[in-house]
mmCIF file of C-alpha atoms in Angstrom:
data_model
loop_
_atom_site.group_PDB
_atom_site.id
_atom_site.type_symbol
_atom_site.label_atom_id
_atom_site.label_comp_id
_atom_site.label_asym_id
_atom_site.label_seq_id
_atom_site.Cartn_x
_atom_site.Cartn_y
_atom_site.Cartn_z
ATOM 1 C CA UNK A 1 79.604 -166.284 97.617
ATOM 2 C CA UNK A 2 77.157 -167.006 95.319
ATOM 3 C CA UNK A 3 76.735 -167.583 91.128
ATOM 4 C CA UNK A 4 73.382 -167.719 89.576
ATOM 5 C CA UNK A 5 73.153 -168.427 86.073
ATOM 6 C CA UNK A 6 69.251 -167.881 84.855
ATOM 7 C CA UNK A 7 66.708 -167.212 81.983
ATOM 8 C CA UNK A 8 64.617 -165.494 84.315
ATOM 9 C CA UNK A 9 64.730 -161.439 84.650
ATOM 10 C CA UNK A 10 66.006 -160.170 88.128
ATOM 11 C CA UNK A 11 64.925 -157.347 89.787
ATOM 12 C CA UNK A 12 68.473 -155.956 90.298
ATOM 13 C CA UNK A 13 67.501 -152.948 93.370
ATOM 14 C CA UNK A 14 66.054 -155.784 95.586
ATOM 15 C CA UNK A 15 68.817 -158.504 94.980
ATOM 16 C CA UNK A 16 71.305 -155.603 96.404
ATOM 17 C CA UNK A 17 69.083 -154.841 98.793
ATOM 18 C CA UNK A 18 68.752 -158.668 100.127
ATOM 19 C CA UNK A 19 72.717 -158.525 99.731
ATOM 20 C CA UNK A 20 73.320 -155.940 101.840
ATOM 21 C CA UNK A 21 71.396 -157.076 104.606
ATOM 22 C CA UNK A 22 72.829 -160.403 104.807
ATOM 23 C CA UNK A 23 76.422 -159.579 104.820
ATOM 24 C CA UNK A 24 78.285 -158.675 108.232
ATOM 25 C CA UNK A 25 81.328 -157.593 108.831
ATOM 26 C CA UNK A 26 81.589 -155.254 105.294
ATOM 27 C CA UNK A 27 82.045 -151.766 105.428
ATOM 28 C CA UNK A 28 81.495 -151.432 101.601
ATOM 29 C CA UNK A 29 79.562 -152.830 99.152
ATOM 30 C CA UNK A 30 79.966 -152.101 95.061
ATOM 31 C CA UNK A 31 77.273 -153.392 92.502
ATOM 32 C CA UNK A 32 77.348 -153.342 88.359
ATOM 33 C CA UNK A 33 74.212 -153.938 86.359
ATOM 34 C CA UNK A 34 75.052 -154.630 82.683
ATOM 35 C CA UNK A 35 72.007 -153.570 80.467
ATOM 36 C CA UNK A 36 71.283 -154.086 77.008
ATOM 37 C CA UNK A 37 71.772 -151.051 75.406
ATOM 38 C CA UNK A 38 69.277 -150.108 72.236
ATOM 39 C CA UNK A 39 72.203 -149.310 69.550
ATOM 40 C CA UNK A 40 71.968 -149.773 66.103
ATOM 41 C CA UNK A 41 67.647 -150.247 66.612
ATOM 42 C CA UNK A 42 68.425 -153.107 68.287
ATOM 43 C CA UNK A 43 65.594 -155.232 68.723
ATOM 44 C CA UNK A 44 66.700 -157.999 71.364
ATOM 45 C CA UNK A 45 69.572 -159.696 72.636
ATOM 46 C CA UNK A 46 70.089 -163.884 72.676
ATOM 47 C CA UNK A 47 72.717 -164.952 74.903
ATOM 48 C CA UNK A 48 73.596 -168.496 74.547
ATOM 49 C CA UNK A 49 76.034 -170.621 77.091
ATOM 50 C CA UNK A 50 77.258 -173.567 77.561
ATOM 51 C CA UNK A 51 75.227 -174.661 80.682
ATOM 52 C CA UNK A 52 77.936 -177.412 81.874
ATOM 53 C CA UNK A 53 80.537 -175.134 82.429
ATOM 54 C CA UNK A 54 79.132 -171.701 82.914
ATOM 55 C CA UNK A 55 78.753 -172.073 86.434
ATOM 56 C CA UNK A 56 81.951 -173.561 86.912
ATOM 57 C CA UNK A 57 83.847 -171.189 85.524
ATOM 58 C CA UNK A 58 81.731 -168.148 86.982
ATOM 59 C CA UNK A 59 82.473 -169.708 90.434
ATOM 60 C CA UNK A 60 86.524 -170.520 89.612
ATOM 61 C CA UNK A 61 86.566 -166.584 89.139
ATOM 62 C CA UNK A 62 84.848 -165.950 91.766
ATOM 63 C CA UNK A 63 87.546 -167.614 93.957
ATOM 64 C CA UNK A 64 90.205 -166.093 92.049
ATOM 65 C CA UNK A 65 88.823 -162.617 93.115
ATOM 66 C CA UNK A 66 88.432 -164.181 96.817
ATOM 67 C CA UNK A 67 92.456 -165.132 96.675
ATOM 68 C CA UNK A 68 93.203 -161.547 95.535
ATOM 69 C CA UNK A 69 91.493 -159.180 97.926
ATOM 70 C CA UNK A 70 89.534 -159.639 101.051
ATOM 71 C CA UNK A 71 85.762 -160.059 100.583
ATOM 72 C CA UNK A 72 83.315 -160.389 103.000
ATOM 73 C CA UNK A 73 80.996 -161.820 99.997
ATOM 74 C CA UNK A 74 80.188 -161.600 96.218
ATOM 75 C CA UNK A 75 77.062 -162.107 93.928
ATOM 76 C CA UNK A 76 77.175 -162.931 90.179
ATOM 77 C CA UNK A 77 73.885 -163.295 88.428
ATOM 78 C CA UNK A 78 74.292 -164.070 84.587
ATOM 79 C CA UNK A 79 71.027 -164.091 82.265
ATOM 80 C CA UNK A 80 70.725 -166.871 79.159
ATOM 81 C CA UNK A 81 68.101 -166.332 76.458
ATOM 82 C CA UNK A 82 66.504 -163.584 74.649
ATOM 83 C CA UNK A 83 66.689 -160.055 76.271
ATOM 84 C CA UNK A 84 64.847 -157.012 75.444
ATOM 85 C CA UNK A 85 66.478 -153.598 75.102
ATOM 86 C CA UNK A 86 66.912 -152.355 78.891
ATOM 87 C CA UNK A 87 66.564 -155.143 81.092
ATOM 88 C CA UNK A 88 69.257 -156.085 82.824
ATOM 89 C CA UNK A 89 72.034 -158.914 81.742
ATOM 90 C CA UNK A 90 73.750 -159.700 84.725
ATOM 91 C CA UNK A 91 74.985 -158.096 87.867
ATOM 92 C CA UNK A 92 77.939 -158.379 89.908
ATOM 93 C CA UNK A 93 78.119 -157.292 93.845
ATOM 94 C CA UNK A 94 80.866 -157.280 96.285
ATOM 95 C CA UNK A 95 81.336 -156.484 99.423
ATOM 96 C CA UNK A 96 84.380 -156.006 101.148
ATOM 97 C CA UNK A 97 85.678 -154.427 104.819
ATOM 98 C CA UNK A 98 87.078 -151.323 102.953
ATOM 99 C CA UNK A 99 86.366 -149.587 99.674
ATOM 100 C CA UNK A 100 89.358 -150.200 97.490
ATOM 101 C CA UNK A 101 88.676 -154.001 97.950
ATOM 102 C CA UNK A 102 85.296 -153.968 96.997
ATOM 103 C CA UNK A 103 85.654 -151.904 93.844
ATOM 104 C CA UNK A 104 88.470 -153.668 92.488
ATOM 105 C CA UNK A 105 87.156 -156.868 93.298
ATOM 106 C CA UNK A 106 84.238 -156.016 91.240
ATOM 107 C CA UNK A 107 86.061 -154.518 88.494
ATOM 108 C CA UNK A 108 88.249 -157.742 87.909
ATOM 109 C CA UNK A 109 85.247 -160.168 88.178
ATOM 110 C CA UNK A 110 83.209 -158.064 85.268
ATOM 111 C CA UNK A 111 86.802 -158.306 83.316
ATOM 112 C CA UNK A 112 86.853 -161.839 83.588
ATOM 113 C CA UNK A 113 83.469 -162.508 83.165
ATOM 114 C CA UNK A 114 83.540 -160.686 79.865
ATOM 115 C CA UNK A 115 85.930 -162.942 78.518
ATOM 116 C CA UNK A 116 86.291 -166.180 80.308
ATOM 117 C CA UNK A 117 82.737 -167.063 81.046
ATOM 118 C CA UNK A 118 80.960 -169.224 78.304
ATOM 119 C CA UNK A 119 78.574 -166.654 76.986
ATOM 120 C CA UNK A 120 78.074 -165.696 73.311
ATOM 121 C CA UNK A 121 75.825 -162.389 72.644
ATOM 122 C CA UNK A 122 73.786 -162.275 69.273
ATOM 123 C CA UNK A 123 71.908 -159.478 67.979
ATOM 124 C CA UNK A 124 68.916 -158.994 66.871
ATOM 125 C CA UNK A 125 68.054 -155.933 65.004
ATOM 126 C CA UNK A 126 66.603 -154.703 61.866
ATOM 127 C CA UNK A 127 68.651 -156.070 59.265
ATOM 128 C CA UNK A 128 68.895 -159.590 61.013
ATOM 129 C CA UNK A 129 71.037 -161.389 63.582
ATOM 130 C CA UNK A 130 74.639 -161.038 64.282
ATOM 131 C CA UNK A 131 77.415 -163.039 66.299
ATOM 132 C CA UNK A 132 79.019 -160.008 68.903
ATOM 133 C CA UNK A 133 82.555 -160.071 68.048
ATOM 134 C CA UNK A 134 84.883 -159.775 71.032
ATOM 135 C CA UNK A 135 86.848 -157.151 71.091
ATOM 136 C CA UNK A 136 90.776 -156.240 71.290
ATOM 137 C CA UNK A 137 90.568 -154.792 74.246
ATOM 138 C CA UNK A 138 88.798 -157.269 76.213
ATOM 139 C CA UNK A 139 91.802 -159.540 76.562
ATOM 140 C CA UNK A 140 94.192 -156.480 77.503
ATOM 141 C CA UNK A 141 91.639 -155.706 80.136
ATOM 142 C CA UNK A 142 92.713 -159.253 81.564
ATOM 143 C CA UNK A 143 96.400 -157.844 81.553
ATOM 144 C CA UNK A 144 95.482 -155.197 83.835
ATOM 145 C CA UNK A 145 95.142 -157.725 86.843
ATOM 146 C CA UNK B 1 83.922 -192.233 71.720
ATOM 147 C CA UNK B 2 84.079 -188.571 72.878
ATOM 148 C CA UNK B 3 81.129 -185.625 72.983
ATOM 149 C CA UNK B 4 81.946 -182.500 70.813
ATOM 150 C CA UNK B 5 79.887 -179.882 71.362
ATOM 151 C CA UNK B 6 79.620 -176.006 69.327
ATOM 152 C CA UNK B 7 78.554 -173.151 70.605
ATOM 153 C CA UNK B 8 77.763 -170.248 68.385
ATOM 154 C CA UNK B 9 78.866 -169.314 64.912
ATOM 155 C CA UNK B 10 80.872 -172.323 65.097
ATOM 156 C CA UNK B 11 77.786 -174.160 66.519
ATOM 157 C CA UNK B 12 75.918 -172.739 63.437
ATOM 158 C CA UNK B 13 78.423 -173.537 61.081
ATOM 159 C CA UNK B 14 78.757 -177.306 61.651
ATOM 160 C CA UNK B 15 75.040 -177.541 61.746
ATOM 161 C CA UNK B 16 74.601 -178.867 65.167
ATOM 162 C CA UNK B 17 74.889 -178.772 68.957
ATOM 163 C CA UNK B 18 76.801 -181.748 69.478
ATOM 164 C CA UNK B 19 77.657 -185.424 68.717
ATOM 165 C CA UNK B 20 79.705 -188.140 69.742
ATOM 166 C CA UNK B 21 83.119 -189.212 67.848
ATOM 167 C CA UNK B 22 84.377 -192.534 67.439
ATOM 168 C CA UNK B 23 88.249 -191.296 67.085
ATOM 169 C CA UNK B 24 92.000 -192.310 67.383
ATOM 170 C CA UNK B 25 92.688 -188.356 68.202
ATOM 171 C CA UNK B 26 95.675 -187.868 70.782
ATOM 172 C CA UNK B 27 94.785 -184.483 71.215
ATOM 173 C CA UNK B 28 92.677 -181.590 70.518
ATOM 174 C CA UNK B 29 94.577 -180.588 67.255
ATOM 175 C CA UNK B 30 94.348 -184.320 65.535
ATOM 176 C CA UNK B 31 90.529 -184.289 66.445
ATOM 177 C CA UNK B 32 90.195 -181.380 64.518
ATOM 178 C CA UNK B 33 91.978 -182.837 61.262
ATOM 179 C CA UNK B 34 89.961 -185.868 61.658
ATOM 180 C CA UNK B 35 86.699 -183.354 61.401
ATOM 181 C CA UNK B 36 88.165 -180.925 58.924
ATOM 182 C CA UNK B 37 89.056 -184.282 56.531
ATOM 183 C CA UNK B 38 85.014 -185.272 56.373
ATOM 184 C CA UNK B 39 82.914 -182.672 55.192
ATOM 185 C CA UNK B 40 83.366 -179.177 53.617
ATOM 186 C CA UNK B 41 81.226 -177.670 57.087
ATOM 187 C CA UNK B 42 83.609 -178.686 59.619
ATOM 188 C CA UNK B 43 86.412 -177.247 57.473
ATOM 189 C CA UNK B 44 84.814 -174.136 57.258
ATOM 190 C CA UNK B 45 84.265 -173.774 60.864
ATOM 191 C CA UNK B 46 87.734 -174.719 61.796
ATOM 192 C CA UNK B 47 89.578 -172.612 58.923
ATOM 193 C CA UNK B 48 91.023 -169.957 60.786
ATOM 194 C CA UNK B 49 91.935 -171.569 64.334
ATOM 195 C CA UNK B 50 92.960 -168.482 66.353
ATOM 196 C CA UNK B 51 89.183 -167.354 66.041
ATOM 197 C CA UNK B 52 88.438 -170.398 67.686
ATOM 198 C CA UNK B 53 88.609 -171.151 71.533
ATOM 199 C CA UNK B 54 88.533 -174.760 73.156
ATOM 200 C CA UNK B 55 87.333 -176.518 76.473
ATOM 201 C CA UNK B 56 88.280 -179.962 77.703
ATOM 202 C CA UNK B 57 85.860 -181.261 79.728
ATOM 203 C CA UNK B 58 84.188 -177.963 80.519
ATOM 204 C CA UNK B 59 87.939 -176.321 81.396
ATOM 205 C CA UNK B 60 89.334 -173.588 78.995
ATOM 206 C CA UNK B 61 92.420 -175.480 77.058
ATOM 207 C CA UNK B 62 93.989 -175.329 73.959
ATOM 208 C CA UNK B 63 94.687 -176.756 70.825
ATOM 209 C CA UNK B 64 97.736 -178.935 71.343
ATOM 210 C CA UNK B 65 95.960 -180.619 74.425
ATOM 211 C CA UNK B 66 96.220 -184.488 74.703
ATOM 212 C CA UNK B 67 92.213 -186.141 74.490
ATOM 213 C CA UNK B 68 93.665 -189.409 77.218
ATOM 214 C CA UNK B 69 90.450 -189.995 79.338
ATOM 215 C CA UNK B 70 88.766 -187.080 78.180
ATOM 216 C CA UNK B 71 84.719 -187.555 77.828
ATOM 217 C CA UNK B 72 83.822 -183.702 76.225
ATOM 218 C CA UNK B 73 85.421 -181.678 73.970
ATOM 219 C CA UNK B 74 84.171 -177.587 72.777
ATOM 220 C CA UNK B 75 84.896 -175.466 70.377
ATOM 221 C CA UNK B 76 83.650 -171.669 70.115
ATOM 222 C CA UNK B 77 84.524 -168.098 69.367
ATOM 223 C CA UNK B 78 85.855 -165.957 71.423
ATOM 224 C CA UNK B 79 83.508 -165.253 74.768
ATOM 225 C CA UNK B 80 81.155 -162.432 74.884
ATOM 226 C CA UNK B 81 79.985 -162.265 78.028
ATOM 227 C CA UNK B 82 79.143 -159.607 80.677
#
């Protein structure tokens, strides 16, 4: 298992790649790239955390997703800083011995990550900067688990 | 003598990234009166609570919790991540 918090871009085809061929005993693997998406003429993205506890709380999900299905491994990689219109924000990969693991596992850590890891997006278009408000549905995507 | 730290809006608000309190504050809730009491910033930041989220040393908490041995205390919105 393994959480990397980072300014840096990350090439996400070669970090699944490098996955993949370090895991054993997985017959499936599921990766998510988030990507800034150019709405709105949206210049750039800042993403701001709070560096003390954004690992932390990346990796306590992490092993709440390990408690709930069987994974042979995981990968969260979460970018900090200014991002341009399609690069990629952060990436989640599991691996598990059977599909249904893996996908679900996956699909709970990017709910949880949305709204319980210490990340605030702000952005920067035309007309100035703006806060990203969470939304509604966020939280009821927490009930689902 | 506890470290507050803001994050966001809230960060932007108050007009700074953190500081450290000299305070009497049993929990969360009283440190916020304390703030809300000295200047017109911090009660603008804090007026609507709910929109407001809260760690205790780096843990998600809440409002009513108790501030005993605590060293860091933050308040931000709601988190945007993924």
């Amino acid at each position: 298992m393994a959480v990397r918090v980072q300014s840096d871009p990350f090439d996400a085809g070669a970090e699944l790649t490098v996955f993949s061929s370090s895991v054993s005993g997985a017959g499936a693997v599921v990766s998510f790239t988030g990507i800034v998406r150019g709405d709105n003429d949206l210049a750039a993205l800042e993403i701001e955390h709070y560096q003390a506890m954004t690992t932390p709380a990346i990796e306590a999900i992490v092993a709440e997703a390990s408690t709930r299905w069987s994974l042979s491994d995981a990968l969260v990689i979460h970018r900090h800083g200014r991002l341009a219109v399609g690069e990629a924000i952060m990436m989640v990969v599991t691996a598990a011995p059977h599909r249904r693991a893996a996908f679900e596992a996956a699909d709970f850590l990017m709910d949880y990550l949305k709204s319980r890891a210490p990340f605030w997006k702000k952005e920067i278009g035309p007309d100035g900067e703006m806060w990203v408000a969470a939304k509604g549905s966020d939280e009821d995507d927490l009930k689902r688990w | 003598m506890i470290d507050v730290v803001y994050f966001a809006w809230v960060r932007e608000r108050i007009g700074k990234p953190r500081e450290t309190i000299e305070t009497g504050a049993e929990t969360v809730a009283e440190l916020v009166a304390e703030l809300t009491v000295r200047e017109a910033r911090y009660e603008a930041a804090f007026a609507d609570r709910s929109a407001i989220r809260v760690a205790v040393d780096q843990v998600l908490s809440d409002f009513d919790a108790p501030l005993s041995g605590v060293r860091e205390v933050a308040f931000f919105p709601p988190m945007t991540g993924g």
